[in-house]
Coordinates of C-alpha atoms in Angstrom, one line a residue:
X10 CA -41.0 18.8 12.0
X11 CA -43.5 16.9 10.5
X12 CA -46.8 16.1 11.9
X13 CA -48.7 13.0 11.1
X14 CA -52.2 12.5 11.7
X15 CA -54.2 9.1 11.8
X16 CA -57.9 8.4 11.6
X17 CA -59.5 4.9 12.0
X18 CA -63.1 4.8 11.2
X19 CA -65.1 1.9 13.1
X20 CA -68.3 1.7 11.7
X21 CA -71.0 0.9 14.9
X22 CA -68.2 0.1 17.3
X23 CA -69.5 0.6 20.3
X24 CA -72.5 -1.7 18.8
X25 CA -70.3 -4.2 17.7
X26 CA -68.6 -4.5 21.3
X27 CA -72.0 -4.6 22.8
X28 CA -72.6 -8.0 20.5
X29 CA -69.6 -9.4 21.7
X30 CA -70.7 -9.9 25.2
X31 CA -74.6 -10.2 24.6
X32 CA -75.3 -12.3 21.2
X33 CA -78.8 -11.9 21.6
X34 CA -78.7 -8.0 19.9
X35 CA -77.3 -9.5 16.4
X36 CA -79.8 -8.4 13.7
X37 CA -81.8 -6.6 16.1
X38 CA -81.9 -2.3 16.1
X39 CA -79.4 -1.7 18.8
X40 CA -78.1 1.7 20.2
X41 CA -75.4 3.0 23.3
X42 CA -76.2 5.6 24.9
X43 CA -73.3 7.6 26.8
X44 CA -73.6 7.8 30.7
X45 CA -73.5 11.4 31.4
X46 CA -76.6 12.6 29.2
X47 CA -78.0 9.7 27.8
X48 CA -77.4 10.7 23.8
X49 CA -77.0 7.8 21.2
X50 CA -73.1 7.3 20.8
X51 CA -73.4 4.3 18.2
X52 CA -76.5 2.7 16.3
X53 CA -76.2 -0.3 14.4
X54 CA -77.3 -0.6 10.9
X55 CA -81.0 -1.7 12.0
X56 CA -81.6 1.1 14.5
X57 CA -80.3 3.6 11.4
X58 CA -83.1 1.9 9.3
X59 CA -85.3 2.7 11.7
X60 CA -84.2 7.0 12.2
X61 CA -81.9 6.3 15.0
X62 CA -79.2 8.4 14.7
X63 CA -76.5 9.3 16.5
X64 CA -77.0 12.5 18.9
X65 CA -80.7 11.5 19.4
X66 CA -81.7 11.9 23.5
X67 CA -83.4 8.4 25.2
X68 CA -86.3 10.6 26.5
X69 CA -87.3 10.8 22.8
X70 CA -86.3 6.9 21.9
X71 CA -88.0 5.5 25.1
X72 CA -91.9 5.8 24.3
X73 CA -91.1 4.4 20.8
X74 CA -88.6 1.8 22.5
X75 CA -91.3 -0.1 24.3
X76 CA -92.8 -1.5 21.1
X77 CA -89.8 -3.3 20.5
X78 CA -88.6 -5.0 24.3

């Protein structure tokens, strides 16, 4: 029997999605957080720029958020 394995990388994708349905976010630093604990799930290229990396808590995003809303 042999097994196959697939992987699809999509770069942002949650990001992207999130574009889709609100224009306004293109070219701005955008990240999703998940539901449960609040963690960054996807950055886009902008928020990377800026240190926001995945796995990041909001309670450490939010004080530095405010300068940009």
């Amino acid at each position: 029997m042999t097994v196959q394995v697939g992987h699809v990388d999509i770069n942002s994708a949650f990001v992207s999605f999130e574009r889709i349905v609100n224009p306004r976010l293109e070219n701005r630093a955008c990240c999703v957080l998940s539901n449960n604990d609040g963690m960054i799930v996807a950055s886009s290229k902008e928020a990377k720029a800026l240190g926001l990396d995945l796995g990041r808590p909001w309670f450490e995003l939010k004080p530095h958020a405010k300068r940009y809303w």
